[in-house]
Coordinates of N, CA and C and ligand atoms in Angstrom, one line a residue:
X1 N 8.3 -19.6 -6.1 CA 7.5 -18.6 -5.3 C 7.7 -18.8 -3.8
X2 N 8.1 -17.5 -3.2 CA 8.3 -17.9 -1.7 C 7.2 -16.9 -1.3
X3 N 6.3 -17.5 -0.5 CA 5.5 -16.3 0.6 C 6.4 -15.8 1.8
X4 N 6.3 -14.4 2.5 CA 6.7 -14.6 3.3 C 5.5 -13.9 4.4
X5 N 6.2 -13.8 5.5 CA 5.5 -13.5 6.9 C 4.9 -12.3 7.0
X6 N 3.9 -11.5 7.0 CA 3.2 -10.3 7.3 C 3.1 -10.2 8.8
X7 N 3.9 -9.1 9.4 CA 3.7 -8.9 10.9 C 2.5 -8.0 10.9
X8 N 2.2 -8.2 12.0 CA 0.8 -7.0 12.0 C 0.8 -5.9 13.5
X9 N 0.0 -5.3 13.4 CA 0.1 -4.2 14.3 C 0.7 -4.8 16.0
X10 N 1.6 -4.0 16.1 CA 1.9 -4.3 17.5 C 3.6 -4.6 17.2
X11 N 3.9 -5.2 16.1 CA 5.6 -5.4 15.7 C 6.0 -4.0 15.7
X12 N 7.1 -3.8 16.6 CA 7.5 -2.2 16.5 C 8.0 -2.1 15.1
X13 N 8.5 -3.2 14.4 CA 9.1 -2.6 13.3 C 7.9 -1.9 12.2
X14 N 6.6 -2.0 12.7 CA 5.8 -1.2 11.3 C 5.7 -0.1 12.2
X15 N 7.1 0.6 13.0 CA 6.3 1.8 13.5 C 8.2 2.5 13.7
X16 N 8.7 1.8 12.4 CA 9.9 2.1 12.2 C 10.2 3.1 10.6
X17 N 10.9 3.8 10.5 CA 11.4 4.3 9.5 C 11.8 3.5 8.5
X18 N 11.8 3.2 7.3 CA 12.6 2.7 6.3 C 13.6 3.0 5.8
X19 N 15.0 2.3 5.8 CA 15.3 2.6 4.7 C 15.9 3.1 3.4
X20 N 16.4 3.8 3.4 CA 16.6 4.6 1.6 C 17.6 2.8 0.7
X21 N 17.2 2.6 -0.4 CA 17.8 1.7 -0.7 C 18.7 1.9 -1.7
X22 N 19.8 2.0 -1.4 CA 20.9 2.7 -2.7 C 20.7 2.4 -4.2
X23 N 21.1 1.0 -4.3 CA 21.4 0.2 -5.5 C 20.1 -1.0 -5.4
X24 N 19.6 -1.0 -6.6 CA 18.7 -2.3 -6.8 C 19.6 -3.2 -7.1
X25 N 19.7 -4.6 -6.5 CA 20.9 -5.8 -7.0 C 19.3 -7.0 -6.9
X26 N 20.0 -8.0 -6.8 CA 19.6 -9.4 -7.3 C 18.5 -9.5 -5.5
X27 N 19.0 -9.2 -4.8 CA 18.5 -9.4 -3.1 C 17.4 -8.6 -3.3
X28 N 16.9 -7.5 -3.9 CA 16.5 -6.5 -3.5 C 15.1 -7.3 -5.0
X29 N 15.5 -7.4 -6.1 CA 14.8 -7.9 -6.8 C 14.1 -9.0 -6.6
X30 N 14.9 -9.9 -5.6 CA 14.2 -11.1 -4.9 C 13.1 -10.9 -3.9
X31 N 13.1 -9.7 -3.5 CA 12.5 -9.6 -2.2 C 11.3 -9.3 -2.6
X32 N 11.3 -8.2 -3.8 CA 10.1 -7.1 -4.5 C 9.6 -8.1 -5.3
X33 N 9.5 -9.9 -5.5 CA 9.2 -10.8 -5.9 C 8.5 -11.2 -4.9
X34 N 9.2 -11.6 -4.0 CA 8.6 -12.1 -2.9 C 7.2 -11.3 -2.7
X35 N 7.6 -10.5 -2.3 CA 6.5 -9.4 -1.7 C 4.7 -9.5 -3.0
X36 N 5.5 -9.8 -4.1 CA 4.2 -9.4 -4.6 C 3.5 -10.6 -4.8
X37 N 3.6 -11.8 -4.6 CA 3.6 -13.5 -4.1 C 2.7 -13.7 -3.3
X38 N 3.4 -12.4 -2.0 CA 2.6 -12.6 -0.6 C 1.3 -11.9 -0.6
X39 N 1.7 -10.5 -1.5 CA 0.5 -10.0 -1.5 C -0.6 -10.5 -2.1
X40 N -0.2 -11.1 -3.8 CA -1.6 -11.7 -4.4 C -2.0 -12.9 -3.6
X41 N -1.7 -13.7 -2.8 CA -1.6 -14.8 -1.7 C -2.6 -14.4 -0.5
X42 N -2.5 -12.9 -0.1 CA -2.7 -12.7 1.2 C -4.6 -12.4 1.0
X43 N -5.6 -12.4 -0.3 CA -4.9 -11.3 -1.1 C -5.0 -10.3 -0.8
X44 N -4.3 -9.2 -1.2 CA -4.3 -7.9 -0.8 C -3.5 -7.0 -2.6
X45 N -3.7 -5.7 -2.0 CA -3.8 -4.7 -3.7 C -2.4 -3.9 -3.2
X46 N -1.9 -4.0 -2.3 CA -0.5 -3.4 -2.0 C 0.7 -4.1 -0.9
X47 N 1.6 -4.1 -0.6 CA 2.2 -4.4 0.0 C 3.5 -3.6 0.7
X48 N 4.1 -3.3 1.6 CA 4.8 -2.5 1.8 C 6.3 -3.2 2.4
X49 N 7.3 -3.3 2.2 CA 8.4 -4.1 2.5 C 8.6 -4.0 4.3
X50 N 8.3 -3.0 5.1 CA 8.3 -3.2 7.1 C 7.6 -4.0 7.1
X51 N 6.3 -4.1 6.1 CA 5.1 -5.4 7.0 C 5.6 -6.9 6.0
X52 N 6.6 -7.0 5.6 CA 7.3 -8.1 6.0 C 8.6 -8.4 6.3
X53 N 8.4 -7.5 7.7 CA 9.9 -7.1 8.6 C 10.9 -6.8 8.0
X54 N 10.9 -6.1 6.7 CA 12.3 -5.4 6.1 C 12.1 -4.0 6.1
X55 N 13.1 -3.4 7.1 CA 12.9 -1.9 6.6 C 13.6 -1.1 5.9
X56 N 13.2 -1.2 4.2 CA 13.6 -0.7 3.4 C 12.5 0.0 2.5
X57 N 12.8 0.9 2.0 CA 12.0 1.5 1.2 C 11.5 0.9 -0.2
X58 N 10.3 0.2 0.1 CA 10.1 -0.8 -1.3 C 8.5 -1.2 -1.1
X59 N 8.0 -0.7 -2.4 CA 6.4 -1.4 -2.1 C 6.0 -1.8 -3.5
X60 N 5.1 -2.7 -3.3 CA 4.4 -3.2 -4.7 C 2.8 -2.9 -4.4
X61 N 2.3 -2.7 -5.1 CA 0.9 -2.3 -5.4 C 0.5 -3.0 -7.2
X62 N -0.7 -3.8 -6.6 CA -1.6 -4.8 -7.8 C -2.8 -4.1 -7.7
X63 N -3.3 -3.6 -8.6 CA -5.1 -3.3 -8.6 C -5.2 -4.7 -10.0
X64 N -6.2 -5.6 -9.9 CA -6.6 -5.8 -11.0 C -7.4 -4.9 -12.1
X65 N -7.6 -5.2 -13.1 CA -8.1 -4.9 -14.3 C -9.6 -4.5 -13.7
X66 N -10.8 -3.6 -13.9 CA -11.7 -3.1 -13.4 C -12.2 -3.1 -12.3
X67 N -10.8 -2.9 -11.7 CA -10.7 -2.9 -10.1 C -11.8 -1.5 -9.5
X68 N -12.0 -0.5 -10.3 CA -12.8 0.6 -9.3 C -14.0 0.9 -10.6
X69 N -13.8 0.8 -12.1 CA -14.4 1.0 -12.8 C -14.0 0.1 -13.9
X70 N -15.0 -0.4 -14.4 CA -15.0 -1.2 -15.6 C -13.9 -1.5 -16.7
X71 N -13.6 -0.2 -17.2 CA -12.9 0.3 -18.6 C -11.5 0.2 -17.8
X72 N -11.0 0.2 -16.1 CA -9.9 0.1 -15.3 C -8.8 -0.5 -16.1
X73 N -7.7 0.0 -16.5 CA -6.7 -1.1 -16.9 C -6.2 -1.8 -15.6
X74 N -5.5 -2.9 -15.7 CA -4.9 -3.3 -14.4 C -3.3 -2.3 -14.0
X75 N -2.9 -1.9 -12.4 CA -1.9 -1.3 -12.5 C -1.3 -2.4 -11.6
X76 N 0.3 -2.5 -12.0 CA 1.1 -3.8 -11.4 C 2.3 -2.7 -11.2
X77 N 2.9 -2.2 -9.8 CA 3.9 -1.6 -9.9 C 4.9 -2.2 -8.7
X78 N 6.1 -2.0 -9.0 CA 7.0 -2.2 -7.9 C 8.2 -0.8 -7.3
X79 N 7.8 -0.6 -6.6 CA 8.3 1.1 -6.1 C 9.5 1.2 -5.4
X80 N 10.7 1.6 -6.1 CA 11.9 1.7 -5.1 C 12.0 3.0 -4.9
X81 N 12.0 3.2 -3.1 CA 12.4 5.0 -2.4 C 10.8 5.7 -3.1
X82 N 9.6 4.9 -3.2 CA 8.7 6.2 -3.7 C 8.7 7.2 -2.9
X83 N 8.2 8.5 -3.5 CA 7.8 9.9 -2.5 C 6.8 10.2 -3.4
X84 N 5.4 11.1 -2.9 CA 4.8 11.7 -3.1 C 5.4 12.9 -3.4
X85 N 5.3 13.2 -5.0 CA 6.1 15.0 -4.9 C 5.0 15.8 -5.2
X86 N 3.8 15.4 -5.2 CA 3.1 16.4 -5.5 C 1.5 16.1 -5.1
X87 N 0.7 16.5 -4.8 CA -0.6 15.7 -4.3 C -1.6 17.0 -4.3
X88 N -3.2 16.5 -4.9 CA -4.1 17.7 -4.9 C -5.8 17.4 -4.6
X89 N -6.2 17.7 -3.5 CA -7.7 17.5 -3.5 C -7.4 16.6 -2.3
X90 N -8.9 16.8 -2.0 CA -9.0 15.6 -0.9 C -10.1 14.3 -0.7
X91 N -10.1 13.6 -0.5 CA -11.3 12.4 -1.0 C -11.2 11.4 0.4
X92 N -12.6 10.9 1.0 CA -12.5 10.1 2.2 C -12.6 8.8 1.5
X93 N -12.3 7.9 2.1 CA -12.4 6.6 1.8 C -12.2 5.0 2.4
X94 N -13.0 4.2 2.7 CA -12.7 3.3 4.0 C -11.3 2.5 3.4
X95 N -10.3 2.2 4.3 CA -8.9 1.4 3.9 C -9.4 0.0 5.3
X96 N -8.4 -0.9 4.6 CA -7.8 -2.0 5.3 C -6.7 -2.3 5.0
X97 N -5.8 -2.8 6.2 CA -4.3 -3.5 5.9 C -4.3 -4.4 6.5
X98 N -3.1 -5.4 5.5 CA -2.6 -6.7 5.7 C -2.3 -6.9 7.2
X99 N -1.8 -5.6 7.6 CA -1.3 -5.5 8.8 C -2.2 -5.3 10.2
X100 N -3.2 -5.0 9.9 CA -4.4 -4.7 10.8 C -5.8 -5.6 10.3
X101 N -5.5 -7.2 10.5 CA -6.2 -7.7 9.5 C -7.7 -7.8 10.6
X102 N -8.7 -7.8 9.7 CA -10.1 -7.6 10.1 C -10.4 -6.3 10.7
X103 N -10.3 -5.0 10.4 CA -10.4 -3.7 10.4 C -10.9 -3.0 9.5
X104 N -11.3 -1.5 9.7 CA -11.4 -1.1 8.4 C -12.0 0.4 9.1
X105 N -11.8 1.5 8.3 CA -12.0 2.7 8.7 C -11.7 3.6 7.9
X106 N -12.4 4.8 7.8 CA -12.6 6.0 7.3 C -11.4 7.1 7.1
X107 N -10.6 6.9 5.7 CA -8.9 7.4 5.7 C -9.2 8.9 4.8
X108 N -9.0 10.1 5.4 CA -8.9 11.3 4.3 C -7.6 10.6 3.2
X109 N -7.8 10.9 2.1 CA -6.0 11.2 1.4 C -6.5 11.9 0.2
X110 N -5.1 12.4 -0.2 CA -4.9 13.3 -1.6 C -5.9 12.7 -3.0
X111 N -6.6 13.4 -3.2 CA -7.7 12.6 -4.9 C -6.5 12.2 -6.0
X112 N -5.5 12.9 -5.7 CA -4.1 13.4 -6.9 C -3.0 13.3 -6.3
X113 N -2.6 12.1 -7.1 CA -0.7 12.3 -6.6 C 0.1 11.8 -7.6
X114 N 1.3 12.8 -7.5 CA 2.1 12.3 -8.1 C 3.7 11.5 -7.4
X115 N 3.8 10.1 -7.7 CA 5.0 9.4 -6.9 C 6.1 9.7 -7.9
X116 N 7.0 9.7 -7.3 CA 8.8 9.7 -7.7 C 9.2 9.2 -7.1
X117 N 10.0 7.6 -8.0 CA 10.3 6.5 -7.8 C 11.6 5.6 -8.4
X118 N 12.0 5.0 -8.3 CA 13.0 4.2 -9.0 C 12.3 2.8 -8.9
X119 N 12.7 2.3 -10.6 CA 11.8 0.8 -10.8 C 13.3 -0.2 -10.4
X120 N 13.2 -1.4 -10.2 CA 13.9 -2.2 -10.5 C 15.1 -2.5 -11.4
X121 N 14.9 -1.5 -12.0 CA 16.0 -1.4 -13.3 C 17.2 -0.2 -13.1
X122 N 16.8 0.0 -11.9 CA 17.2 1.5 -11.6 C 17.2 2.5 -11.9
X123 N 16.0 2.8 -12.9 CA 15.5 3.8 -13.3 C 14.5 4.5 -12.5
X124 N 14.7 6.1 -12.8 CA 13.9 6.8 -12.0 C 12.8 6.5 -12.8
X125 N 10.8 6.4 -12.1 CA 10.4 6.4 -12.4 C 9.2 7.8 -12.1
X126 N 8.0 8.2 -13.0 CA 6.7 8.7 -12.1 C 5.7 8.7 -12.5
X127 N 4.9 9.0 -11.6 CA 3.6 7.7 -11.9 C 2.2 9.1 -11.7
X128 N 1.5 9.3 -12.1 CA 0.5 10.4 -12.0 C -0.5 9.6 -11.4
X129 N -1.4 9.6 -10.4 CA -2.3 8.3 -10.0 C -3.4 9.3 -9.3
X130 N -5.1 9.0 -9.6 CA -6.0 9.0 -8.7 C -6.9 8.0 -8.3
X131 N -7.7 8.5 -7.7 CA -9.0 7.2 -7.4 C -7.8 6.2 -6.6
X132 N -8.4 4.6 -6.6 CA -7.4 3.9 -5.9 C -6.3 3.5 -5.9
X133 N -6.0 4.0 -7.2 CA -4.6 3.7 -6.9 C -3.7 4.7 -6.4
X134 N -3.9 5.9 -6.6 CA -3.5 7.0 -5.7 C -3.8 6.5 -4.0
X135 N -4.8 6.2 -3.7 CA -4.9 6.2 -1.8 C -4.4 5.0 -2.1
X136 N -3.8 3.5 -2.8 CA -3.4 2.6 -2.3 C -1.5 2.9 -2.1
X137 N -0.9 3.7 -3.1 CA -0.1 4.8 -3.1 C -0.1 5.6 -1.5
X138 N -0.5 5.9 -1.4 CA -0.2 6.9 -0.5 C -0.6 6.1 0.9
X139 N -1.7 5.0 1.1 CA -1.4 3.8 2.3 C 0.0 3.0 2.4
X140 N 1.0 2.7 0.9 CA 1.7 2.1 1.3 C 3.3 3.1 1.4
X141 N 3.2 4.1 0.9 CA 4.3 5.3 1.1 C 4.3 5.5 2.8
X142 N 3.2 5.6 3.3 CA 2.9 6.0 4.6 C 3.7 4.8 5.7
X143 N 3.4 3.5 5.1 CA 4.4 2.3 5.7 C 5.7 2.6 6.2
X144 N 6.2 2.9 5.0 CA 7.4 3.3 4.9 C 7.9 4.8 6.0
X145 N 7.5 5.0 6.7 CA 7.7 6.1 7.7 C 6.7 5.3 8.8
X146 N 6.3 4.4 9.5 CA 5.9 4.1 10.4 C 4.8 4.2 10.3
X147 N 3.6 4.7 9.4 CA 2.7 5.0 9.7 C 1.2 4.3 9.5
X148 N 0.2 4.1 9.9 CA -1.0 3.0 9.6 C -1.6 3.9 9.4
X149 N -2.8 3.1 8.6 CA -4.0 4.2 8.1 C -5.0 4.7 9.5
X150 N -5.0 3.5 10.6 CA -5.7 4.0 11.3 C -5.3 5.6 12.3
X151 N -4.0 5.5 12.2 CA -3.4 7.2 12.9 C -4.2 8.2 11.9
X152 N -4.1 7.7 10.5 CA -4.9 8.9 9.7 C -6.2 9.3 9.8
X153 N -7.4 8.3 10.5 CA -8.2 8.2 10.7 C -9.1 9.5 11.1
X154 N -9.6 10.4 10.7 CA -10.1 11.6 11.6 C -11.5 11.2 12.7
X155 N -12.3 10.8 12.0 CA -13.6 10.3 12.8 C -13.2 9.0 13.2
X156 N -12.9 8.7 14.2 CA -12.8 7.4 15.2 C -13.3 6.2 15.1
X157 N -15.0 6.6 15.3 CA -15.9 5.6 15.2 C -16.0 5.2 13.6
X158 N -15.6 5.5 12.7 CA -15.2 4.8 11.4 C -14.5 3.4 11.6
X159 N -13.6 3.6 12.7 CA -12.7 2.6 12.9 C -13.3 1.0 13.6
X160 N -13.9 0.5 12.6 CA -14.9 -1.0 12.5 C -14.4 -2.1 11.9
X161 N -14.7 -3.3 13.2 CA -13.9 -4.6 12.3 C -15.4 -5.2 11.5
X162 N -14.5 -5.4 10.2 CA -15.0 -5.8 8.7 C -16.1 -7.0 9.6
X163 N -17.5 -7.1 8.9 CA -18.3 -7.9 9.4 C -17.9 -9.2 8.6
X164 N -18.1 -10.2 9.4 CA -17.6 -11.3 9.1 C -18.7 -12.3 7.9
X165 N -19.8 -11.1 7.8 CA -20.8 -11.7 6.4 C -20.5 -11.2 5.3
X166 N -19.5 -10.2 5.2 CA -18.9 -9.1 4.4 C -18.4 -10.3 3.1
X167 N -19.4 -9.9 1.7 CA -18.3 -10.8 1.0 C -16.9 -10.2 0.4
X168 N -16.0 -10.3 1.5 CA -14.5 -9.6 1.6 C -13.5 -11.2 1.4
X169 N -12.7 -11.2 0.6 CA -12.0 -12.0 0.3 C -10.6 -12.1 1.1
X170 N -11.1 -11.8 2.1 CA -10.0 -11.6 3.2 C -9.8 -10.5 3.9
X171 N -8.7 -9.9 4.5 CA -8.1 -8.4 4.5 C -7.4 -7.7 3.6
X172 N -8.3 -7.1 3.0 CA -7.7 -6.5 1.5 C -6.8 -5.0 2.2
X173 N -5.9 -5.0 1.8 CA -4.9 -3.9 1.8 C -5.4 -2.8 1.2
X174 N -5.9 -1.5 2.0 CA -6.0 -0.5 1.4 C -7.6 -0.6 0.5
X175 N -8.4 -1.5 0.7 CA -8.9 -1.8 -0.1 C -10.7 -1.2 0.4
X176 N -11.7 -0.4 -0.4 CA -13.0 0.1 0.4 C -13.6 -1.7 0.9
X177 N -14.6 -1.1 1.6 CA -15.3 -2.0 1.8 C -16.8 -2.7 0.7
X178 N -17.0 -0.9 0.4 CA -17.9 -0.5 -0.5 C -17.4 -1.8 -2.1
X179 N -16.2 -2.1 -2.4 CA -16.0 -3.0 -3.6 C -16.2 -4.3 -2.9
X180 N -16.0 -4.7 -2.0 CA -16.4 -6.0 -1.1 C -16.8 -6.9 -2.3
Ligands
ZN201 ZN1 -1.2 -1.4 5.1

């Protein structure tokens, strides 16, 4: 198990494009290893390949098992080139990232998305997703083009660092506050 380095706001590179990644090989499988290491480590419920200075299109997302609701299966994915091809509804919801650690703020995104992806195997994959794994989806697709949850922010003053009585197990990626 290797951890690696999470840069955080202010590295231009999370304010970089990613990416397209041709071929999955052995480098690319090591990395999307890596990554998910750092993230259960950090911990955090997503990870995006810029916020650990690679700009390639690659993200892993962990929800545990009754992560938003009880009956929750656990979702464990590793995303090569995802895109949003389709998205519906709209739902607010407080996010944090690995990358903006001790923050947390009020993010619109899609209630409904559908990603189109290639897994590790080189297979196209797609993934139908709402509730959080959908916005933890669409926080870390958003990486991948430069972008932080707080740009998506519409109300401002949402934009609050996590109280430090908070029982928050760190800076949860993408994660409400409300599950604390
Ligand atoms: Zn993030």
């Amino acid at each position: 198990m290797s951890l690696l380095n999470i840069i955080v706001e202010g590295d231009p590179r999370l304010r970089q494009k990613a990416h397209r990644i041709r071929t999955v090989d052995d480098s690319i499988r090591r990395l999307a290893a890596d990554m998910h290491d750092t993230m259960l480590d950090a911990p955090g419920i997503g990870l995006a390949a810029p916020q650990v200075g690679m700009l390639l299109r690659l993200i892993v997302v962990h929800l545990p098992a009754g992560y938003e609701k009880p009956e929750d299966p656990q979702h464990t994915y590793t995303l090569v080139n995802p895109e949003v091809v389709k998205s519906q509804g709209r739902v607010l919801g407080y996010e944090g990232c690995l990358s903006i650690p001790g923050w947390t703020g009020e993010v619109p995104r899609s209630r409904r998305v559908t990603v189109k992806a290639v897994g590790l195997d080189n297979r196209p994959l797609r993934i139908k997703a709402e509730g959080w794994l959908a916005r933890a989806l669409q926080h870390e697709i958003d990486h991948l083009d430069g972008v932080l949850f707080i740009d998506r922010v519409e109300d401002k003053s949402t934009i609050q660092p996590i109280p430090e009585d908070e029982e928050i197990e760190g800076p949860v990626e993408a994660a409400a506050l409300a599950e604390g």
